[in-house]
PDB file of C-alpha atoms in Angstrom:
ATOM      1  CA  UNK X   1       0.000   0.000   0.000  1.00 74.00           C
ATOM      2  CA  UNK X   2       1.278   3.009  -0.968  1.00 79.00           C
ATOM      3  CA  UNK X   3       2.846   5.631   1.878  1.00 91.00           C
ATOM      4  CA  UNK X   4       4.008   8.931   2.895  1.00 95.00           C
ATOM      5  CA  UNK X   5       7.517   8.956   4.536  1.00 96.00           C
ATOM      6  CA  UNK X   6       9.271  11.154   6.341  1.00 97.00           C
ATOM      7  CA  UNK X   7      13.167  11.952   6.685  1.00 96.00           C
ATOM      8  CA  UNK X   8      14.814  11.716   9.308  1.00 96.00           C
ATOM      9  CA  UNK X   9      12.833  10.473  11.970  1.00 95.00           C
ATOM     10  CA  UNK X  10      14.547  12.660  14.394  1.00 96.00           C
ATOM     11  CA  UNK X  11      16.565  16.070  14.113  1.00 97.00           C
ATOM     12  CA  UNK X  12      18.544  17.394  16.728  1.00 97.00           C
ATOM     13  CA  UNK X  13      19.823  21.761  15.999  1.00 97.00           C
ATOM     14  CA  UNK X  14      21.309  24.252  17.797  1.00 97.00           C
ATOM     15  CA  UNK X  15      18.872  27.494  17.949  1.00 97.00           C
ATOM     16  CA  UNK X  16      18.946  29.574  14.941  1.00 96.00           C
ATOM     17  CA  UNK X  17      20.378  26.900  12.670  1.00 97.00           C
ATOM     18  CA  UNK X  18      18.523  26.276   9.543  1.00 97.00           C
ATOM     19  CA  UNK X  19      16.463  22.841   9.385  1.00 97.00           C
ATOM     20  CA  UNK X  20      15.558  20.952   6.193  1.00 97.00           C
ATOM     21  CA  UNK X  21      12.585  18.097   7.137  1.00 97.00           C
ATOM     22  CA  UNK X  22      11.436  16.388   3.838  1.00 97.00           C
ATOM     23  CA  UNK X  23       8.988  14.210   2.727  1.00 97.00           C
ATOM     24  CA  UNK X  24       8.023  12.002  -0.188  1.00 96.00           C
ATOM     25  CA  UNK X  25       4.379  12.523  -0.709  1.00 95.00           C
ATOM     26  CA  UNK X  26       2.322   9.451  -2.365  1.00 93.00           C
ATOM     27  CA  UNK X  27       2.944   9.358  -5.852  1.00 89.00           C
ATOM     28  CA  UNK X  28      -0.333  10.395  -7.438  1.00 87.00           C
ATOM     29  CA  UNK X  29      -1.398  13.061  -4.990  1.00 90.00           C
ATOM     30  CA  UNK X  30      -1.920  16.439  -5.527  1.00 89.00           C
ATOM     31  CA  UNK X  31      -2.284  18.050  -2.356  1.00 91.00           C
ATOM     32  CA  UNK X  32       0.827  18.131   0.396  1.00 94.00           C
ATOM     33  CA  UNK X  33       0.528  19.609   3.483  1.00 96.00           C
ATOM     34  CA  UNK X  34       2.566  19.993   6.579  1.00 97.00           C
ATOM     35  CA  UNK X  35       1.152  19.943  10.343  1.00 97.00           C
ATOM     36  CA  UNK X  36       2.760  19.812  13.897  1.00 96.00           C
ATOM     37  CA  UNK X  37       2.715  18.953  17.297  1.00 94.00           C
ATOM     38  CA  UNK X  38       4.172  20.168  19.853  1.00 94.00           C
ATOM     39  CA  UNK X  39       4.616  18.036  22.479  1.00 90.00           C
ATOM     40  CA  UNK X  40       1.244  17.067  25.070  1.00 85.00           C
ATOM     41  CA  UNK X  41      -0.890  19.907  22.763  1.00 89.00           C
ATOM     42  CA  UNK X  42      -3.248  19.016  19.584  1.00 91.00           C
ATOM     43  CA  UNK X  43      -1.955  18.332  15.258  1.00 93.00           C
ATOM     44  CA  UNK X  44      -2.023  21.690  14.282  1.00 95.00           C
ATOM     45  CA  UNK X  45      -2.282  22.969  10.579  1.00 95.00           C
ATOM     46  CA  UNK X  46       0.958  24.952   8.987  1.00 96.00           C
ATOM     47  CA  UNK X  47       0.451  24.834   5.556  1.00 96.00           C
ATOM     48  CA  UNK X  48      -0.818  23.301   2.078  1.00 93.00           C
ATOM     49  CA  UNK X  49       0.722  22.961  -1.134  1.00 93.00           C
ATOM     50  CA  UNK X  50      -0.942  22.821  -4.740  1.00 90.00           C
ATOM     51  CA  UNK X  51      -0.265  22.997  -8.196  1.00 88.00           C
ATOM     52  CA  UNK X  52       3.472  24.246  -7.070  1.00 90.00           C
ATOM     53  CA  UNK X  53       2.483  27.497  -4.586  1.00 91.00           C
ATOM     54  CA  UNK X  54       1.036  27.355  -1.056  1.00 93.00           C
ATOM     55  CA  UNK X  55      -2.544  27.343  -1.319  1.00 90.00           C
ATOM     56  CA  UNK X  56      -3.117  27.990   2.295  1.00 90.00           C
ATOM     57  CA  UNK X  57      -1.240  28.505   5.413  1.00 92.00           C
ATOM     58  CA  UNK X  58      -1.689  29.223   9.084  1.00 93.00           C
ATOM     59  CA  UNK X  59      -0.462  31.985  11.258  1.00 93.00           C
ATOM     60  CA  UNK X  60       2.225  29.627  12.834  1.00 93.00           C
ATOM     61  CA  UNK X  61       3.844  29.843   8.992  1.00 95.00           C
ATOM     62  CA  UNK X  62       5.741  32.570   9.053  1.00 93.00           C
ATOM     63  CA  UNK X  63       8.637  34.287   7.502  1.00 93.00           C
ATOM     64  CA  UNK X  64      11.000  31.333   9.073  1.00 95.00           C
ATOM     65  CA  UNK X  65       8.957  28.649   7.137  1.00 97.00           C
ATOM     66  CA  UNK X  66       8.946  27.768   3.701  1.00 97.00           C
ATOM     67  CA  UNK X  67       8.290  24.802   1.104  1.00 96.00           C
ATOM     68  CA  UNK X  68       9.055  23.370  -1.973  1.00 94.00           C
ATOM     69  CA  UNK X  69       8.660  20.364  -4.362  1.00 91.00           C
ATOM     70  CA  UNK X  70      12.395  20.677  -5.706  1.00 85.00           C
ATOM     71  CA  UNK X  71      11.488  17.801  -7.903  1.00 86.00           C
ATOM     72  CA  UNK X  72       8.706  15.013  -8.755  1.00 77.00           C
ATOM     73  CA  UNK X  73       8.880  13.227  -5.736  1.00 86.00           C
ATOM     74  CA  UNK X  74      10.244  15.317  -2.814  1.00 93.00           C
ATOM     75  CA  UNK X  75       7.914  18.222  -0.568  1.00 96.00           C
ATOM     76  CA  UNK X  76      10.245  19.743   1.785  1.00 97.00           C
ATOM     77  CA  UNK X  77       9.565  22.242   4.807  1.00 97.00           C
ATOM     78  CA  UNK X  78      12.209  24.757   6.056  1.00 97.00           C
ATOM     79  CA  UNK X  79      13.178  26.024   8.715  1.00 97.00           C
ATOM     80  CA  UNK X  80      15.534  29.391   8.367  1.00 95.00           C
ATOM     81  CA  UNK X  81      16.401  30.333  12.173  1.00 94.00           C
ATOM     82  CA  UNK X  82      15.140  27.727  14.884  1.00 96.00           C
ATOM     83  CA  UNK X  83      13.387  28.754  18.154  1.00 96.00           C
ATOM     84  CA  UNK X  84      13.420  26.649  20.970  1.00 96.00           C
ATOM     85  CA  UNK X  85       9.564  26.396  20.688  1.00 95.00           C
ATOM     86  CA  UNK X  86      10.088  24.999  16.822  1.00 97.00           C
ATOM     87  CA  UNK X  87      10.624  21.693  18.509  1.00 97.00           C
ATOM     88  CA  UNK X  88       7.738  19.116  17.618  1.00 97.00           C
ATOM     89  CA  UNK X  89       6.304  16.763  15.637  1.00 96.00           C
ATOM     90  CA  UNK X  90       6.345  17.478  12.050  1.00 98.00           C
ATOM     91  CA  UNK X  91       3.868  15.407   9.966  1.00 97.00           C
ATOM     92  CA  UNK X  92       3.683  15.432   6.006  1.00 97.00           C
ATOM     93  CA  UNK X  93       0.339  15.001   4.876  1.00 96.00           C
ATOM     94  CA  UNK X  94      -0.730  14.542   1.037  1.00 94.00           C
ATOM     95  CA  UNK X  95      -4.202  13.919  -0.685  1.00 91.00           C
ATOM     96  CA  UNK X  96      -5.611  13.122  -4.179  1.00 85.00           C
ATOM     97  CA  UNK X  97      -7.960  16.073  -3.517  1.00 74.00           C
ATOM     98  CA  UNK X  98     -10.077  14.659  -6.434  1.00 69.00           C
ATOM     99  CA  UNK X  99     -13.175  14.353  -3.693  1.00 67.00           C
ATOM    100  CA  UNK X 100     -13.474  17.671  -2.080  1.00 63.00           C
ATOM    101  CA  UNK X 101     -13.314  17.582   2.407  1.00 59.00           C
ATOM    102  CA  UNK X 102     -13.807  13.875   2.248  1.00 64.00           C
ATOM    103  CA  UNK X 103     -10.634  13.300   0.761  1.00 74.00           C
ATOM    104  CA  UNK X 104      -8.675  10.935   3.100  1.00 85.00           C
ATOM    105  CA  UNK X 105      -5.157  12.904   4.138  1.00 91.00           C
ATOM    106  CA  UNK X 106      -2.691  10.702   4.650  1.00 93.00           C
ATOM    107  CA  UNK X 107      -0.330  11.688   7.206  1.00 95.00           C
ATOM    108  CA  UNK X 108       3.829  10.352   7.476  1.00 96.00           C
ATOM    109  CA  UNK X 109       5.554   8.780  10.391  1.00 95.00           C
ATOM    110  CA  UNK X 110       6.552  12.073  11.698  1.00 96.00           C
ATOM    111  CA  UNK X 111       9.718  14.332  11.970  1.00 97.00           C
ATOM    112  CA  UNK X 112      11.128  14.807  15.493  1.00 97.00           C
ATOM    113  CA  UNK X 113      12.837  18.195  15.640  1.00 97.00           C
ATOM    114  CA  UNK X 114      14.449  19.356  18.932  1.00 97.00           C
ATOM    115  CA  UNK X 115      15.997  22.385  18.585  1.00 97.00           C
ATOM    116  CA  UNK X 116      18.319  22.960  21.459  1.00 96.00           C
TER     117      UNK X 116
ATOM    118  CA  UNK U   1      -8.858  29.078  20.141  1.00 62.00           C
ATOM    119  CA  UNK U   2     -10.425  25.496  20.231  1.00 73.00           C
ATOM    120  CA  UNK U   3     -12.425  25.048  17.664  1.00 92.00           C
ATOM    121  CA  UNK U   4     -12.269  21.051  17.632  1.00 95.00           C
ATOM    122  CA  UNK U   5     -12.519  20.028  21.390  1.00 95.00           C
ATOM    123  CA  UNK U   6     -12.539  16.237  22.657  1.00 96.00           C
ATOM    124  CA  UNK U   7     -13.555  16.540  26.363  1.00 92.00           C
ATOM    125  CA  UNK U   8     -12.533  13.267  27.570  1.00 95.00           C
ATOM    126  CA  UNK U   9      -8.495  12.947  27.529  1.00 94.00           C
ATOM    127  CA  UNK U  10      -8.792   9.571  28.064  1.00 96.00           C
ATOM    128  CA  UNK U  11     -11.159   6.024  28.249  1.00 97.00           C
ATOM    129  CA  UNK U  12     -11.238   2.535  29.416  1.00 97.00           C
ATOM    130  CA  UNK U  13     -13.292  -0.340  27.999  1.00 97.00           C
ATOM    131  CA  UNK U  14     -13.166  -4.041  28.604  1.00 97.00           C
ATOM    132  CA  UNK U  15     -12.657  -5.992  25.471  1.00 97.00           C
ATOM    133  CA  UNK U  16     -16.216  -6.668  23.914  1.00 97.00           C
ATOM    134  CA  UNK U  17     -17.682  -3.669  25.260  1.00 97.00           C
ATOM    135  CA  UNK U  18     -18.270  -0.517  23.062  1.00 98.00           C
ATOM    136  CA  UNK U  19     -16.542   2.371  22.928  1.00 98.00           C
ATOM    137  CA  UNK U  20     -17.849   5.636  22.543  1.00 98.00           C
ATOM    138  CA  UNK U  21     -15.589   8.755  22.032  1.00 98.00           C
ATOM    139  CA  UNK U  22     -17.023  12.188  21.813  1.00 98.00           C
ATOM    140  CA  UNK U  23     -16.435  15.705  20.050  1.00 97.00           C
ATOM    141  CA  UNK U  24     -17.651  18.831  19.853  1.00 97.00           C
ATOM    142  CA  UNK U  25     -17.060  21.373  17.162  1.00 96.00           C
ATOM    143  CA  UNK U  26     -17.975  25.280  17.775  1.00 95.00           C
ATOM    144  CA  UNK U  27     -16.901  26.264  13.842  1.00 91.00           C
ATOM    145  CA  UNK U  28     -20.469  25.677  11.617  1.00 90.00           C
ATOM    146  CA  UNK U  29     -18.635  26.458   8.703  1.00 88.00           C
ATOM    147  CA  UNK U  30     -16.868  22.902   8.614  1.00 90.00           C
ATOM    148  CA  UNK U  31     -18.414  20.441   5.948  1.00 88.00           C
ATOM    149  CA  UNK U  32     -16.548  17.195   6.879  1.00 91.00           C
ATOM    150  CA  UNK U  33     -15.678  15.461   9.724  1.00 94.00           C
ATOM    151  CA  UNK U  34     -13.013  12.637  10.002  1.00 94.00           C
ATOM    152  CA  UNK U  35     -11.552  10.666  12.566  1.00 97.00           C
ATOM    153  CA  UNK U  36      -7.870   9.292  12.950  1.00 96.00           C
ATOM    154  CA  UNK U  37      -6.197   6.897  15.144  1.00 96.00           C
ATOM    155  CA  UNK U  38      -2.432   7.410  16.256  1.00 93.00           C
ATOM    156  CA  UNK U  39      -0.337   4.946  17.675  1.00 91.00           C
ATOM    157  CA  UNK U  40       2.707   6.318  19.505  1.00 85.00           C
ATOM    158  CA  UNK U  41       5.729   7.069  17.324  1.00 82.00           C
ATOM    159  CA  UNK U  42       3.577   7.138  13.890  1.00 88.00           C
ATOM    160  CA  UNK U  43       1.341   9.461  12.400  1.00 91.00           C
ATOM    161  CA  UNK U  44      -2.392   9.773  12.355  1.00 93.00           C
ATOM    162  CA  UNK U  45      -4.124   7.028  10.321  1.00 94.00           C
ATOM    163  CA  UNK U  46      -7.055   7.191   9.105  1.00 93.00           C
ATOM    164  CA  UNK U  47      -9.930   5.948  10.103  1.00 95.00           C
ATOM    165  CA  UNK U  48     -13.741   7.344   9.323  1.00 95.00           C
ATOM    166  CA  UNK U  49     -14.976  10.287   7.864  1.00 93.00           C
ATOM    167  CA  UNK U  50     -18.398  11.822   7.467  1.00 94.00           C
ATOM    168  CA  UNK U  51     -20.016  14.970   5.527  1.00 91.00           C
ATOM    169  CA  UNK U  52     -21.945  17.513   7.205  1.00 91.00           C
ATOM    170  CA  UNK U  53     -25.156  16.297   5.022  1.00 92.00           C
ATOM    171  CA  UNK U  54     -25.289  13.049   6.542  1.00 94.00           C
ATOM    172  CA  UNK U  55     -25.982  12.409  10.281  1.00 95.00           C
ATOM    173  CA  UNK U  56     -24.453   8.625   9.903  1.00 97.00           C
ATOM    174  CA  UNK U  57     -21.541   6.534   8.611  1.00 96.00           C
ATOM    175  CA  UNK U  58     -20.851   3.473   9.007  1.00 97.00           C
ATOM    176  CA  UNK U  59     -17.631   0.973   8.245  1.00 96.00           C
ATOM    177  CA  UNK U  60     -17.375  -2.495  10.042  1.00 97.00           C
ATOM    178  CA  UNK U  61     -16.915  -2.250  13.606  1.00 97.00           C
ATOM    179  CA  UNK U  62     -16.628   1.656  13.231  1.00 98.00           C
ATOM    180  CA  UNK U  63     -19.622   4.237  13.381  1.00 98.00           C
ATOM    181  CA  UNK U  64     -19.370   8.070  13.282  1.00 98.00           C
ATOM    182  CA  UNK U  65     -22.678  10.230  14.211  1.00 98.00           C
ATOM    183  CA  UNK U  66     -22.860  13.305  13.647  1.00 97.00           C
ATOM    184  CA  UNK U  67     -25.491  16.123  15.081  1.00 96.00           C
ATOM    185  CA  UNK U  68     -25.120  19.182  13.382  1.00 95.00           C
ATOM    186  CA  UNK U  69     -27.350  21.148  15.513  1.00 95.00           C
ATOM    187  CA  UNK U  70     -25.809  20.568  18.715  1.00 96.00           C
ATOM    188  CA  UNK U  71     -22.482  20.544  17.013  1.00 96.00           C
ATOM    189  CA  UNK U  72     -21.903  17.265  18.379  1.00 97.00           C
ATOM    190  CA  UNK U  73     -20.369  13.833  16.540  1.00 97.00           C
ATOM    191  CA  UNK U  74     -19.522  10.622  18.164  1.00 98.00           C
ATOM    192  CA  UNK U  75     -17.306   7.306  17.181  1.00 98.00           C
ATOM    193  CA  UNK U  76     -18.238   4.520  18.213  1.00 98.00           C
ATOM    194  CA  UNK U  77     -16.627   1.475  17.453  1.00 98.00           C
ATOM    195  CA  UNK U  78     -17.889  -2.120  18.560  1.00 97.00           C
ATOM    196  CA  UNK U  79     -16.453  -4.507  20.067  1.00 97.00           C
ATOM    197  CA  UNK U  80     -13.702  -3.309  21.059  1.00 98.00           C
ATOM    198  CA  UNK U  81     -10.761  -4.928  20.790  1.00 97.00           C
ATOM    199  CA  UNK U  82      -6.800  -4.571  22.263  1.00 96.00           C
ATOM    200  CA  UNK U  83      -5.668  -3.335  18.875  1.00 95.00           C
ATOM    201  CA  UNK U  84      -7.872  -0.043  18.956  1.00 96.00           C
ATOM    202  CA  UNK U  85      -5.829   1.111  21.924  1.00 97.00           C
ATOM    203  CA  UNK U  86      -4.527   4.359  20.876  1.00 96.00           C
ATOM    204  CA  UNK U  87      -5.144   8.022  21.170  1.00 96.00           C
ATOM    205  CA  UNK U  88      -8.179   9.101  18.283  1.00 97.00           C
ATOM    206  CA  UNK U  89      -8.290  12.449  17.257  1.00 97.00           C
ATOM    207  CA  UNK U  90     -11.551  14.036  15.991  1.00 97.00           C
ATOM    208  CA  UNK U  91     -10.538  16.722  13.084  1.00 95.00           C
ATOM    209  CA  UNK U  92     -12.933  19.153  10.581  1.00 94.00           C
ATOM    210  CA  UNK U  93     -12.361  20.634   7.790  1.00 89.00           C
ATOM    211  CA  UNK U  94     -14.174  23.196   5.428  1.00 80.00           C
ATOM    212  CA  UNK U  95     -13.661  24.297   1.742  1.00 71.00           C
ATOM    213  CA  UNK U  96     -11.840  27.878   2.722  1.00 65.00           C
ATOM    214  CA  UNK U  97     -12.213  28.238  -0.861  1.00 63.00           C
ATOM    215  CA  UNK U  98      -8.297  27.283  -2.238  1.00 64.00           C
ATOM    216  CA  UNK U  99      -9.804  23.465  -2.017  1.00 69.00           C
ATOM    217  CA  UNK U 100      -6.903  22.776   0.054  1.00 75.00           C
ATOM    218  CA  UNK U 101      -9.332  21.293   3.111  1.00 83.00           C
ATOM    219  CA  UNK U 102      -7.396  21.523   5.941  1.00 88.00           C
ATOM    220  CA  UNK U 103      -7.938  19.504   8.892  1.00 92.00           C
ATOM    221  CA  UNK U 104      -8.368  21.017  12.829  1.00 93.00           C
ATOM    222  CA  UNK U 105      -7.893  18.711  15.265  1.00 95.00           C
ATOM    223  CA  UNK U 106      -9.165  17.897  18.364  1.00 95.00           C
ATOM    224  CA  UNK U 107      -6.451  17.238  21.480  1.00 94.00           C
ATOM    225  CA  UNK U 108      -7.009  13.676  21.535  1.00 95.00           C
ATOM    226  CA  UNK U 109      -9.046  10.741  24.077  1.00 97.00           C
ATOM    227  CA  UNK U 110      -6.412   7.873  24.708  1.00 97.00           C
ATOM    228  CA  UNK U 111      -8.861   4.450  24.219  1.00 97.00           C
ATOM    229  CA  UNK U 112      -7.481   1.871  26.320  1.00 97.00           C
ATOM    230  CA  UNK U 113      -9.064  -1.567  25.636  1.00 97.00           C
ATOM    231  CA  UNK U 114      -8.557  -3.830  28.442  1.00 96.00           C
ATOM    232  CA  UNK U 115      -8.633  -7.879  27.664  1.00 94.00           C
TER     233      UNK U 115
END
């Protein structure tokens, strides 16, 4: 069965260094997103990824965040200057999108990112 | 800013029994309504989903209600079994317009099935 995945599984940086998490979406999706979760609160939403732009994003994406699909296969989410409160959970997410809301997102193992 | 809120942080149920595992949205602009299940160290699977025109759905041993008035949906899945111990999140989403459908989740309810 076809699956997202994640690398790495965990990251370990030094505040303000620059983190690259990526992910390899499922082949014939269309929609990638990235969430988080910081540790003990709720999957929150960061951004979504369409057609080659960002379709939507959340407040939490800010200056310090960006992504790209640098080729056919990869999404990527970074990171310019880490803040201690940048450590989470980082899942990849990515959807067909050919059904509307009912669309089943299917989410990666996860990045760990501790930024120390 | 909780727009997705699962009271209950966690639940115990003997093996057999059913399990019922509650949300409640306040946002009546979401259209869909899914449910995932997350085992530790993996990301959400998952599991159910429902549209806001329907009030039931239904796939083996799992059911999702959902009451739109009282901004209310349930899962319930029976029986229970070890396996479904994990933590379920509840999680909505709406068209915002760029189709992209994001999901808000609930905090969690840790299921613990107990043989």
């Amino acid at each position: 069965e076809p699956e997202v995945t994640q690398t790495p599984s965990h990251q370990v940086t030094q505040m303000g260094q620059e983190v690259i998490l990526r992910c390899v979406p499922i082949s014939n999706h269309l929609y990638f997103y990235w969430y988080r979760q910081i540790l003990g609160q709720k999957v929150e939403f960061l951004v979504s990824f369409y057609n080659n732009e960002i379709s939507e994003k959340s407040e939490i994406f800010d200056d310090q965040f960006s992504v790209e699909r640098p080729d056919g296969s990869n999404f990527t989410l970074k990171i310019r200057s880490t803040k201690l409160e940048d450590s989470a959970m980082y899942f990849c997410a990515s959807t067909s999108g050919t059904s509307g809301g009912l669309n089943t997102q299917y989410f990666g193992p996860g990045t760990r990112l501790t930024v120390l | 800013d909780q727009q997705v809120k699962q009271n209950s942080p966690s639940l115990s149920v003997q093996e057999g029994r059913i399990s019922i595992l509650n949300c409640d949205y306040t946002n009546s602009m979401f259209d869909y309504f899914l449910w995932y299940k997350k085992y530790p160290a993996e990301g959400p699977t998952f599991l159910i989903s429902i549209s806001s025109i329907k009030d039931k759905n239904e796939d083996g041993r799992f059911t999702v209600f959902l009451n739109k008035s009282a901004k209310h949906l349930s899962l319930h899945i029976v029986p229970s079994q070890p396996g479904d111990s994990a933590v379920y999140f509840c999680a909505a989403s709406d068209d915002s317009g760029a189709g992209s459908y994001q999901l808000t989740f609930g905090k969690g309810t840790k299921l613990s099935v107990i043989p």
